[in-house]
Amino acid sequence: MRVVRTVEQLREALEYMRGGGHTPIGFVPTMGYLHDGHASLLRRATEMSGTVVMSIFVNPLQFGPNEDFASYPRDEARDLELAEREGADIVFIPSVEEMYPRPIRTGVSVSSLTNVLCGASRPGHFDGVTTVVSKLFNMVQPDYAFFGLKDAQQVAVLRQMVSDLNMNVQIVACPIVREADGLALSSRNVYLSEEERLQALVLSRSLRAAREAVEEGSAKTAEEIRQLLASIISSSPLAVIDYAEILTFPDLEPLADDSILAQADGEIIMALAVKFGKTRLIDNIVFTPKEVAAIV
Amino acid sequence: MRVVRTVEQLREALEYMRGGGHTPIGFVPTMGYLHDGHASLLRRATEMSGTVVMSIFVNPLQFGPNEDFASYPRDEARDLELAEREGADIVFIPSVEEMYPRPIRTGVSVSSLTNVLCGASRPGHFDGVTTVVSKLFNMVQPDYAFFGLKDAQQVAVLRQMVSDLNMNVQIVACPIVREADGLALSSRNVYLSEEERLQALVLSRSLRAAREAVEEGSAKTAEEIRQLLASIISSSPLAVIDYAEILTFPDLEPLADDSILAQADGEIIMALAVKFGKTRLIDNIVFTPKEVAAIV
């Protein structure tokens, strides 16, 4: 495994791999502090690629002024061990100066899809994501890029970008990885106190309950589901709901209050963002209510 | 020469050329209605490239609602003759539906550089340019892309975009091509009446006079040059000035009224946009006043 810290070294390392026929190139962009969710992306990437590139970069552009850029957890030594163990060939760890050597004046942004969920709660966040991912794609020129579905909106936004701009890369979405008790893995889980960690289980529990309610027919409309999610989450006294939404996927069109889920065309997403103390957690489930109804 | 009309055909044609070792790829994006300015870009491209790709696409995204998208001149048969004669290997002529199969939600935009000159007069114009050029670059994946300096601001904006987003392409800027009497070649010159065509010579004449005034020292400050340009252009009764500006190049920072040109660091641009009837023409000159002063 080769660790590179400049764009020039990265391009040299890639040229060497391409010259040796080690294609296709699979790319796993991360912000580091790796966990088993990232490991699952690396494993998928090694299955599909001749060369696996992982990047570790906490991107200031995608953090708001009152967010946790400075305190975002970092542990390079541990990250490199995991990357090595899971089969990364090249790990790219640029400095902020390497990524932004002068003030950046160019932005890539996706409209519409970014007006809801985390896009509404975190203004500018997705512009930062699409801009840095565009840069990384141009540096790595991957055939495949792997992203976790915990950030389902990010997957939808990046697929829109890739399609709209004719980028030569396929976005591969990988399932959410959870702890045994249901908590979705996140680098930010490390912020949680023991009590917060316990109460945070309400996210996955409420999503499971809501899905079951749709399947059993005990909740039929979007509004009934929103209320069910909110009432379950509110049973945890430390939980402060940012959003508990239900939308079409991947177009992220909000479903009207009285729309019947079993009549929705295609997939829907139930998505949550909930704060516990200073820590904001997200979770979601994407499924096709029609198919479920047909099976029941 | 191969003519292709879909992205898929384009990628196939390029794969074939790359497989045969006909690299590097040189790319000349145009809106068609080709003239000798475009021919000069093709000649430069053939000198530097193993494969020359020209695109012909009148991009609706870069026209304002009251601009000349619908009436923009088109002559595909004549364009293909010129492209063949000047050495194009692949000509890509997509339809609007091929370029925008569904409403585009992703935009690439450059700030700051686009707030002046044509960016101020034509809101959204450069967003349309940077977005379509990003798409074309992703389709063609050229090593070099050739643009004329008549659109000097476009060159500056695209260089900024390429640098900021780490695109793997070098922007090659080619000199303005002029008629014997000085008129800069433009597809829009065809709109001019005989009288307008005659009066339009004031653009190049005023730029030459202003440069001479700087060289001789008869005009020293930015404000003196702006006044000189405006007074010469206004001597043509049909001319309606959109702008007559002097800025740094390629950063396009306006020069303060009292700034002494001979003390400017690096290059400056004198740039004009002038309407004759319904036709808006642009012209410019980029030079280094210091060097000129040193030679005199």
Coordinates of C-alpha atoms in Angstrom, one line a residue:
Chain A
M1 CA 0.0 0.0 0.0
R2 CA 1.3 3.4 -1.0
V3 CA 0.6 6.6 1.0
V4 CA 0.7 9.8 -1.0
R5 CA 0.1 13.3 0.2
T6 CA 0.3 15.5 -3.0
V7 CA -1.7 15.5 -6.2
E8 CA 1.5 15.0 -8.2
Q9 CA 2.4 11.8 -6.2
L10 CA -1.1 10.6 -6.6
R11 CA -1.0 10.9 -10.3
E12 CA 2.4 9.2 -10.5
A13 CA 1.1 6.3 -8.4
L14 CA -2.0 5.9 -10.5
E15 CA 0.0 6.1 -13.8
Y16 CA 2.2 3.3 -12.4
M17 CA -0.8 1.1 -11.6
R18 CA -2.5 1.9 -15.0
G19 CA 0.7 1.1 -16.8
G20 CA 0.8 -2.3 -15.1
G21 CA -2.8 -3.0 -16.2
H22 CA -4.2 -2.8 -12.7
T23 CA -7.5 -1.4 -13.8
P24 CA -10.4 -0.6 -13.3
I25 CA -9.7 2.0 -10.6
G26 CA -12.0 1.9 -7.6
F27 CA -12.2 5.0 -5.4
V28 CA -13.4 5.3 -1.8
P29 CA -13.4 9.0 -0.7
T30 CA -13.6 9.4 3.1
M31 CA -13.1 11.9 5.9
G32 CA -11.1 9.4 7.9
Y33 CA -11.6 8.0 11.4
L34 CA -12.5 4.9 9.6
H35 CA -15.0 2.3 10.9
D36 CA -16.5 -0.9 9.6
G37 CA -18.8 1.0 7.3
H38 CA -15.7 2.3 5.5
A39 CA -14.2 -1.2 5.6
S40 CA -17.3 -2.5 3.8
L41 CA -16.7 0.1 1.0
L42 CA -13.1 -1.0 0.7
R43 CA -14.1 -4.7 0.5
R44 CA -16.7 -3.9 -2.2
A45 CA -14.0 -1.8 -4.1
T46 CA -11.5 -4.6 -4.0
E47 CA -14.1 -7.0 -5.5
M48 CA -14.8 -4.7 -8.4
S49 CA -11.4 -3.0 -9.1
G50 CA -7.8 -3.7 -10.0
T51 CA -6.6 -0.7 -8.1
V52 CA -8.3 0.6 -4.9
V53 CA -7.7 4.3 -4.0
M54 CA -8.9 5.6 -0.7
S55 CA -8.7 9.3 0.2
I56 CA -8.8 10.7 3.7
F57 CA -9.6 14.4 3.8
V58 CA -11.7 16.4 6.2
N59 CA -13.0 18.9 3.7
P60 CA -13.5 22.4 5.3
L61 CA -15.8 23.4 2.4
Q62 CA -18.6 21.1 3.5
F63 CA -18.8 22.3 7.1
G64 CA -20.9 25.2 8.2
P65 CA -19.3 27.9 10.4
N66 CA -20.9 26.5 13.6
E67 CA -20.2 22.8 12.7
D68 CA -17.5 20.4 13.9
F69 CA -14.8 20.9 11.4
A70 CA -12.1 21.6 13.9
S71 CA -13.1 18.9 16.3
Y72 CA -13.9 16.2 13.7
P73 CA -12.1 13.1 15.0
R74 CA -8.9 12.2 13.3
D75 CA -6.5 9.1 13.7
E76 CA -4.3 8.6 10.8
A77 CA -2.2 5.7 12.1
R78 CA -5.3 3.7 12.9
D79 CA -6.9 4.6 9.5
L80 CA -3.8 3.4 7.7
E81 CA -3.9 0.0 9.5
L82 CA -7.6 -0.4 8.5
A83 CA -6.9 0.7 4.9
E84 CA -4.0 -1.8 4.6
R85 CA -6.0 -4.6 6.1
E86 CA -8.9 -4.1 3.8
G87 CA -6.9 -4.0 0.6
A88 CA -6.4 -0.3 -0.3
D89 CA -3.5 0.1 -2.9
I90 CA -3.1 3.8 -2.7
V91 CA -4.1 6.1 0.2
F92 CA -4.3 9.8 -0.6
I93 CA -4.0 12.1 2.4
P94 CA -3.7 15.7 1.2
S95 CA -3.4 18.7 3.4
V96 CA -6.0 21.6 3.1
E97 CA -3.3 23.6 1.3
E98 CA -2.7 20.8 -1.2
M99 CA -6.5 20.7 -2.0
Y100 CA -7.0 24.5 -1.9
P101 CA -3.7 26.1 -2.7
R102 CA -5.5 29.4 -3.4
P103 CA -9.0 30.6 -2.6
I104 CA -11.3 28.4 -4.7
R105 CA -13.5 30.4 -7.0
T106 CA -15.2 27.5 -8.8
G107 CA -18.2 25.7 -7.4
V108 CA -20.1 22.6 -8.5
S109 CA -23.7 22.6 -7.2
V110 CA -26.8 20.5 -7.6
S111 CA -30.1 22.2 -7.2
S112 CA -33.5 20.8 -6.1
L113 CA -32.2 17.6 -4.5
T114 CA -30.2 19.7 -2.0
N115 CA -33.2 21.8 -0.8
V116 CA -34.4 19.1 1.5
L117 CA -33.2 17.0 4.5
C118 CA -29.5 17.7 5.3
G119 CA -29.4 20.3 2.5
A120 CA -32.0 22.3 4.3
S121 CA -30.4 21.9 7.7
R122 CA -26.8 22.5 6.5
P123 CA -26.8 25.3 4.0
G124 CA -23.9 25.0 1.6
H125 CA -23.0 21.5 2.8
F126 CA -23.7 19.7 -0.5
D127 CA -22.0 22.4 -2.6
G128 CA -18.9 21.6 -0.5
V129 CA -19.4 17.9 -1.2
T130 CA -20.0 18.1 -4.9
T131 CA -17.1 20.5 -5.4
V132 CA -14.5 18.4 -3.5
V133 CA -15.8 15.2 -5.0
S134 CA -15.4 16.8 -8.5
K135 CA -11.8 17.7 -7.6
L136 CA -11.1 14.2 -6.3
F137 CA -12.7 12.5 -9.3
N138 CA -10.5 14.6 -11.6
M139 CA -7.4 13.7 -9.6
V140 CA -8.1 9.9 -9.4
Q141 CA -10.2 9.4 -12.6
P142 CA -11.8 6.3 -11.1
D143 CA -14.1 3.9 -12.9
Y144 CA -16.1 3.3 -9.8
A145 CA -16.6 5.4 -6.6
F146 CA -18.0 3.8 -3.5
F147 CA -20.3 5.6 -1.0
G148 CA -22.3 4.4 1.9
L149 CA -26.1 4.7 2.0
K150 CA -26.1 6.2 5.4
D151 CA -25.6 9.4 3.5
A152 CA -28.4 8.5 1.1
Q153 CA -28.9 12.1 0.1
Q154 CA -25.3 12.4 -0.8
V155 CA -25.6 9.3 -3.0
A156 CA -28.6 10.8 -4.8
V157 CA -26.9 14.2 -5.2
L158 CA -23.6 12.7 -6.6
R159 CA -25.5 10.4 -9.0
Q160 CA -27.3 13.5 -10.3
M161 CA -24.0 15.3 -10.7
V162 CA -22.3 12.5 -12.5
S163 CA -25.2 12.1 -14.9
D164 CA -25.7 15.8 -15.5
L165 CA -22.0 16.5 -16.2
N166 CA -21.3 13.2 -18.1
M167 CA -18.6 12.2 -15.6
N168 CA -16.9 8.9 -16.5
V169 CA -17.5 7.2 -13.2
Q170 CA -20.1 4.9 -11.7
I171 CA -21.4 5.6 -8.2
V172 CA -21.7 2.4 -6.3
A173 CA -24.0 2.7 -3.2
C174 CA -23.3 0.3 -0.4
P175 CA -25.6 -0.7 2.5
I176 CA -25.6 0.9 5.9
V177 CA -23.4 -1.0 8.4
R178 CA -24.9 -1.1 11.9
E179 CA -23.7 -2.1 15.4
A180 CA -25.4 -5.3 16.7
D181 CA -27.9 -3.2 18.6
G182 CA -28.9 -1.3 15.4
L183 CA -26.9 2.0 15.7
A184 CA -25.7 3.0 12.3
L185 CA -21.9 3.3 12.2
S186 CA -20.6 6.9 12.1
S187 CA -17.3 8.6 12.9
R188 CA -19.4 11.0 15.0
N189 CA -20.6 8.2 17.3
V190 CA -17.4 8.7 19.3
Y191 CA -18.9 12.1 20.5
L192 CA -21.8 10.3 22.3
S193 CA -21.9 9.9 26.1
E194 CA -22.9 6.5 27.4
E195 CA -26.5 7.7 28.0
E196 CA -26.7 9.4 24.6
R197 CA -25.4 6.3 22.9
L198 CA -28.2 4.3 24.5
Q199 CA -30.9 6.7 23.6
A200 CA -29.6 7.0 20.1
L201 CA -30.9 3.5 19.4
V202 CA -34.2 5.2 18.9
L203 CA -33.2 6.2 15.4
S204 CA -33.0 2.7 14.0
R205 CA -35.8 1.5 16.2
S206 CA -38.2 4.1 14.9
L207 CA -37.3 3.4 11.3
R208 CA -37.9 -0.3 11.8
A209 CA -41.2 0.3 13.5
A210 CA -42.3 2.7 10.7
R211 CA -41.5 0.3 8.0
E212 CA -43.4 -2.5 9.8
A213 CA -46.4 -0.1 10.2
V214 CA -46.3 0.4 6.4
E215 CA -46.1 -3.3 5.8
E216 CA -48.8 -4.2 8.2
G217 CA -51.0 -1.3 7.0
S218 CA -51.4 0.2 10.4
A219 CA -49.9 3.5 9.0
K220 CA -50.9 4.3 5.4
T221 CA -50.2 7.9 4.7
A222 CA -47.0 9.9 4.7
E223 CA -48.3 12.1 7.5
E224 CA -49.1 9.0 9.7
I225 CA -45.6 7.8 9.2
R226 CA -44.0 11.2 10.0
Q227 CA -46.1 11.3 13.2
L228 CA -45.2 7.8 14.1
L229 CA -41.4 8.5 13.6
A230 CA -41.7 11.7 15.6
S231 CA -43.6 10.1 18.5
I232 CA -41.2 7.2 18.8
I233 CA -38.1 9.4 18.7
S234 CA -39.6 11.8 21.2
S235 CA -39.9 9.0 23.7
S236 CA -36.1 9.4 24.2
P237 CA -35.8 12.5 26.4
L238 CA -32.4 13.5 25.1
A239 CA -33.5 13.4 21.4
V240 CA -34.0 16.7 19.6
I241 CA -35.4 16.1 16.1
D242 CA -33.9 18.1 13.2
Y243 CA -36.1 16.2 10.7
A244 CA -38.0 13.0 10.3
E245 CA -39.1 12.9 6.7
I246 CA -40.4 10.6 4.1
L247 CA -39.7 11.3 0.4
T248 CA -39.3 9.6 -3.0
F249 CA -35.9 8.2 -3.7
P250 CA -33.6 9.1 -5.5
D251 CA -35.5 12.2 -6.6
L252 CA -36.2 13.3 -3.0
E253 CA -39.6 14.8 -3.7
P254 CA -41.5 15.3 -0.5
L255 CA -44.6 13.1 -0.3
A256 CA -47.9 15.0 0.4
D257 CA -49.4 14.4 3.9
D258 CA -52.3 12.4 2.5
S259 CA -50.4 10.4 -0.1
I260 CA -50.8 6.7 0.3
L261 CA -47.4 5.0 0.6
A262 CA -48.4 1.7 -1.0
Q263 CA -49.4 3.7 -4.1
A264 CA -46.0 5.5 -4.4
D265 CA -44.1 4.8 -7.6
G266 CA -40.7 3.2 -7.0
E267 CA -38.6 3.6 -3.9
I268 CA -39.1 5.9 -0.9
I269 CA -36.8 7.0 1.8
M270 CA -37.6 7.5 5.5
A271 CA -34.8 9.8 6.7
L272 CA -33.9 11.1 10.2
A273 CA -31.6 13.7 11.6
V274 CA -31.6 13.9 15.4
K275 CA -29.4 15.7 17.9
F276 CA -28.2 14.2 21.2
G277 CA -26.5 16.9 23.1
K278 CA -24.0 18.5 20.6
T279 CA -24.0 15.4 18.3
R280 CA -26.2 15.3 15.2
L281 CA -26.8 11.8 14.0
I282 CA -28.5 10.7 10.8
D283 CA -30.1 7.4 9.7
N284 CA -32.5 6.3 7.0
I285 CA -34.1 3.4 5.2
V286 CA -34.8 3.1 1.5
F287 CA -37.4 0.7 0.3
T288 CA -40.3 0.1 -2.1
P289 CA -43.6 0.0 -0.2
K290 CA -45.5 -1.4 -3.1
E291 CA -43.4 -4.5 -3.3
V292 CA -43.7 -5.0 0.5
A293 CA -47.5 -4.6 0.2
A294 CA -47.6 -7.1 -2.6
I295 CA -45.6 -9.7 -0.5
V296 CA -47.9 -9.2 2.5
Chain B
M1 CA -13.0 12.7 -40.7
R2 CA -15.8 11.1 -38.7
V3 CA -19.1 12.9 -37.8
V4 CA -20.8 11.8 -34.6
R5 CA -24.0 13.0 -33.1
T6 CA -24.3 11.1 -29.8
V7 CA -22.1 10.8 -26.7
E8 CA -21.9 7.1 -27.2
Q9 CA -20.7 7.4 -30.8
L10 CA -18.2 10.0 -29.6
R11 CA -16.8 7.8 -26.9
E12 CA -16.5 4.9 -29.4
A13 CA -14.7 7.1 -31.9
L14 CA -12.3 8.3 -29.2
E15 CA -11.6 4.8 -27.9
Y16 CA -10.7 3.8 -31.4
M17 CA -8.3 6.7 -31.9
R18 CA -6.7 6.1 -28.4
G19 CA -6.4 2.4 -29.1
G20 CA -4.4 3.3 -32.3
G21 CA -2.1 5.5 -30.2
H22 CA -3.4 8.7 -31.8
T23 CA -2.9 10.8 -28.7
P24 CA -2.7 13.4 -27.3
I25 CA -6.3 14.5 -27.9
G26 CA -6.8 18.1 -28.9
F27 CA -10.3 19.6 -28.6
V28 CA -11.9 22.7 -30.2
P29 CA -15.3 23.4 -28.8
T30 CA -17.4 25.8 -31.0
M31 CA -20.9 27.0 -31.7
G32 CA -20.4 26.4 -35.4
Y33 CA -20.8 28.9 -38.3
L34 CA -17.1 28.6 -38.5
H35 CA -14.7 31.3 -39.8
D36 CA -11.0 31.6 -40.1
G37 CA -10.7 32.2 -36.3
H38 CA -12.0 28.7 -35.8
A39 CA -9.7 27.5 -38.6
S40 CA -6.7 28.9 -36.7
L41 CA -7.7 26.9 -33.6
L42 CA -7.9 23.7 -35.7
R43 CA -4.5 24.4 -37.2
R44 CA -3.0 24.9 -33.7
A45 CA -4.8 21.7 -32.5
T46 CA -3.4 19.6 -35.4
E47 CA 0.1 20.8 -34.6
M48 CA -0.2 19.8 -30.9
S49 CA -2.4 16.7 -31.1
G50 CA -2.6 13.1 -32.5
T51 CA -6.4 13.3 -32.6
V52 CA -8.4 16.6 -33.2
V53 CA -12.0 16.7 -32.0
M54 CA -14.2 19.6 -32.8
S55 CA -17.6 20.1 -31.3
I56 CA -20.4 22.2 -32.9
F57 CA -23.2 23.0 -30.4
V58 CA -25.2 26.1 -29.9
N59 CA -25.6 25.9 -26.2
P60 CA -29.0 27.3 -25.0
L61 CA -27.7 27.4 -21.4
Q62 CA -25.3 30.3 -22.1
F63 CA -27.9 32.5 -23.9
G64 CA -30.1 35.0 -21.9
P65 CA -33.8 35.0 -22.5
N66 CA -33.5 38.1 -24.7
E67 CA -30.4 37.0 -26.6
D68 CA -30.0 35.5 -30.0
F69 CA -30.1 31.7 -29.3
A70 CA -32.9 31.0 -31.9
S71 CA -31.4 33.2 -34.6
Y72 CA -27.7 32.3 -34.0
P73 CA -26.4 31.5 -37.5
R74 CA -26.0 27.8 -38.4
D75 CA -24.6 26.2 -41.6
E76 CA -23.6 22.6 -40.9
A77 CA -22.5 21.7 -44.5
R78 CA -20.1 24.6 -44.7
D79 CA -18.8 23.9 -41.2
L80 CA -18.0 20.3 -42.1
E81 CA -16.1 21.4 -45.2
L82 CA -14.0 23.7 -43.1
A83 CA -13.4 21.1 -40.4
E84 CA -12.3 18.5 -43.0
R85 CA -10.0 21.0 -44.7
E86 CA -8.4 22.1 -41.4
G87 CA -7.7 18.5 -40.2
A88 CA -10.4 17.6 -37.7
D89 CA -10.5 13.9 -37.1
I90 CA -13.9 13.8 -35.2
V91 CA -16.7 16.3 -35.4
F92 CA -19.2 16.0 -32.6
I93 CA -22.6 17.6 -33.4
P94 CA -25.0 16.8 -30.6
S95 CA -28.7 17.8 -30.5
V96 CA -30.0 19.8 -27.5
E97 CA -31.7 16.6 -26.4
E98 CA -28.5 14.7 -26.5
M99 CA -26.7 17.3 -24.4
Y100 CA -29.6 17.8 -22.0
P101 CA -31.7 14.6 -22.0
R102 CA -33.5 15.8 -18.8
P103 CA -33.6 19.2 -17.1
I104 CA -30.1 19.8 -15.8
R105 CA -29.8 20.3 -12.0
T106 CA -26.0 20.6 -11.8
G107 CA -24.2 23.8 -12.4
V108 CA -20.5 24.6 -12.5
S109 CA -19.8 28.3 -11.8
V110 CA -16.8 30.5 -11.3
S111 CA -17.2 33.6 -9.1
S112 CA -15.4 36.9 -9.0
L113 CA -14.0 36.7 -12.6
T114 CA -17.5 36.5 -13.9
N115 CA -18.8 39.7 -12.2
V116 CA -17.2 42.0 -14.7
L117 CA -17.3 42.7 -18.5
C118 CA -19.6 40.2 -20.3
G119 CA -20.4 38.5 -17.0
A120 CA -22.0 41.7 -15.8
S121 CA -23.8 42.4 -19.1
R122 CA -25.0 38.8 -19.6
P123 CA -26.1 37.3 -16.2
G124 CA -25.7 33.5 -16.2
H125 CA -23.8 33.5 -19.4
F126 CA -20.6 32.1 -17.9
D127 CA -22.4 29.6 -15.8
G128 CA -23.8 28.2 -19.0
V129 CA -20.3 28.2 -20.5
T130 CA -18.5 26.5 -17.6
T131 CA -21.3 23.9 -17.3
V132 CA -21.3 22.9 -20.9
V133 CA -17.5 22.9 -21.2
S134 CA -17.3 20.7 -18.1
K135 CA -19.7 18.3 -19.8
L136 CA -17.8 18.4 -23.1
F137 CA -14.5 17.9 -21.3
N138 CA -15.9 14.8 -19.5
M139 CA -17.1 13.5 -22.9
V140 CA -13.9 14.1 -24.9
Q141 CA -11.3 13.9 -22.1
P142 CA -8.9 16.0 -24.1
D143 CA -5.3 16.7 -23.2
Y144 CA -5.5 20.2 -24.8
A145 CA -8.5 22.5 -25.4
F146 CA -8.2 25.4 -27.8
F147 CA -10.0 28.7 -27.3
G148 CA -9.7 32.1 -29.1
L149 CA -8.6 35.2 -27.2
K150 CA -11.5 37.2 -28.7
D151 CA -13.4 35.7 -25.7
A152 CA -10.5 36.6 -23.4
Q153 CA -12.8 36.5 -20.3
Q154 CA -13.9 33.0 -21.3
V155 CA -10.3 31.9 -21.4
A156 CA -9.6 33.4 -18.0
V157 CA -12.8 31.8 -16.5
L158 CA -12.0 28.4 -18.0
R159 CA -8.4 28.5 -16.8
Q160 CA -9.7 29.3 -13.3
M161 CA -12.2 26.4 -13.5
V162 CA -9.6 23.9 -14.8
S163 CA -7.1 24.9 -12.0
D164 CA -9.7 25.0 -9.2
L165 CA -11.2 21.6 -10.1
N166 CA -7.9 19.9 -11.0
M167 CA -9.2 19.0 -14.5
N168 CA -6.7 17.1 -16.6
V169 CA -6.6 19.5 -19.6
Q170 CA -4.5 22.4 -20.7
I171 CA -6.3 25.4 -22.0
V172 CA -4.5 26.8 -25.1
A173 CA -5.3 30.4 -25.8
C174 CA -5.0 31.4 -29.5
P175 CA -4.6 35.0 -30.9
I176 CA -7.6 36.9 -32.3
V177 CA -7.9 36.6 -36.0
R178 CA -8.9 39.8 -37.8
E179 CA -10.1 40.9 -41.3
A180 CA -7.6 42.9 -43.2
D181 CA -9.3 46.1 -42.1
G182 CA -9.0 45.1 -38.4
L183 CA -12.5 43.7 -37.6
A184 CA -12.2 40.7 -35.3
L185 CA -13.8 37.6 -36.8
S186 CA -17.0 36.6 -35.3
S187 CA -19.9 34.4 -36.4
R188 CA -22.2 37.4 -35.4
N189 CA -20.5 39.7 -38.0
V190 CA -23.0 38.2 -40.5
Y191 CA -25.8 40.2 -38.7
L192 CA -24.2 43.5 -39.6
S193 CA -25.5 45.8 -42.3
E194 CA -23.0 47.4 -44.7
E195 CA -23.0 50.6 -42.7
E196 CA -22.8 48.9 -39.3
R197 CA -19.9 46.7 -40.6
L198 CA -18.0 49.9 -41.6
Q199 CA -18.7 51.7 -38.3
A200 CA -17.7 48.5 -36.3
L201 CA -14.1 49.1 -37.3
V202 CA -14.1 51.6 -34.5
L203 CA -13.6 48.7 -32.0
S204 CA -10.1 47.6 -33.3
R205 CA -9.2 51.3 -34.1
S206 CA -9.9 52.5 -30.6
L207 CA -8.0 49.6 -29.1
R208 CA -4.9 50.3 -31.3
A209 CA -5.1 54.0 -30.5
A210 CA -5.4 53.4 -26.7
R211 CA -2.4 51.0 -26.7
E212 CA -0.4 53.6 -28.7
A213 CA -1.4 56.3 -26.2
V214 CA -0.1 54.1 -23.4
E215 CA 3.1 53.4 -25.2
E216 CA 3.7 57.1 -26.1
G217 CA 2.7 58.2 -22.6
S218 CA -0.1 60.5 -23.8
A219 CA -2.5 58.6 -21.6
K220 CA -1.2 57.4 -18.3
T221 CA -4.1 56.4 -16.0
A222 CA -6.8 53.8 -16.3
E223 CA -9.4 56.6 -16.3
E224 CA -7.7 58.4 -19.2
I225 CA -7.7 55.2 -21.2
R226 CA -11.3 54.5 -20.5
Q227 CA -12.2 58.1 -21.7
L228 CA -10.0 57.8 -24.8
L229 CA -11.7 54.5 -25.7
A230 CA -15.2 55.9 -25.1
S231 CA -14.6 59.1 -27.1
I232 CA -13.2 57.3 -30.1
I233 CA -16.0 54.7 -30.1
S234 CA -18.6 57.5 -29.7
S235 CA -17.3 59.0 -32.9
S236 CA -19.3 56.2 -34.7
P237 CA -22.9 57.4 -34.5
L238 CA -24.3 53.8 -34.6
A239 CA -22.2 52.6 -31.7
V240 CA -23.8 52.0 -28.3
I241 CA -21.2 51.2 -25.7
D242 CA -22.0 48.3 -23.4
Y243 CA -18.6 48.5 -21.7
A244 CA -15.1 49.9 -22.5
E245 CA -12.9 48.7 -19.6
I246 CA -9.4 48.2 -18.5
L247 CA -8.5 45.4 -16.0
T248 CA -5.7 43.2 -14.9
F249 CA -5.4 39.9 -16.8
P250 CA -6.1 37.1 -16.2
D251 CA -7.5 38.0 -12.7
L252 CA -9.8 40.6 -14.2
E253 CA -9.5 43.0 -11.3
P254 CA -10.7 46.5 -12.3
L255 CA -7.9 49.1 -12.2
A256 CA -8.7 52.2 -10.1
D257 CA -9.3 55.4 -12.1
D258 CA -6.0 56.9 -11.0
S259 CA -3.8 53.8 -11.3
I260 CA -0.8 54.3 -13.6
L261 CA -0.8 51.7 -16.3
A262 CA 3.0 51.6 -16.6
Q263 CA 3.1 50.6 -13.0
A264 CA 0.7 47.7 -13.3
D265 CA 2.1 44.3 -12.4
G266 CA 1.8 41.8 -15.3
E267 CA -0.7 41.9 -18.1
I268 CA -3.7 44.1 -18.5
I269 CA -6.7 43.8 -20.8
M270 CA -8.5 46.6 -22.6
A271 CA -11.9 45.1 -23.5
L272 CA -14.9 46.4 -25.4
A273 CA -18.5 45.4 -25.9
V274 CA -20.4 47.6 -28.3
K275 CA -23.8 47.3 -30.0
F276 CA -24.5 48.2 -33.6
G277 CA -28.3 47.9 -34.1
K278 CA -29.2 44.5 -32.6
T279 CA -25.7 43.1 -32.9
R280 CA -23.4 43.1 -29.9
L281 CA -19.7 42.9 -30.8
I282 CA -16.7 42.3 -28.5
D283 CA -13.0 42.9 -29.0
N284 CA -10.0 43.3 -26.7
I285 CA -6.3 43.5 -26.5
V286 CA -4.1 41.9 -23.8
F287 CA -0.6 43.4 -23.2
T288 CA 2.0 44.3 -20.6
P289 CA 2.3 48.0 -20.4
K290 CA 5.5 47.8 -18.4
E291 CA 7.3 46.0 -21.1
V292 CA 6.1 48.4 -23.8
A293 CA 7.3 51.3 -21.6
A294 CA 10.7 49.6 -21.2
I295 CA 11.1 49.2 -24.9
V296 CA 10.1 52.8 -25.8

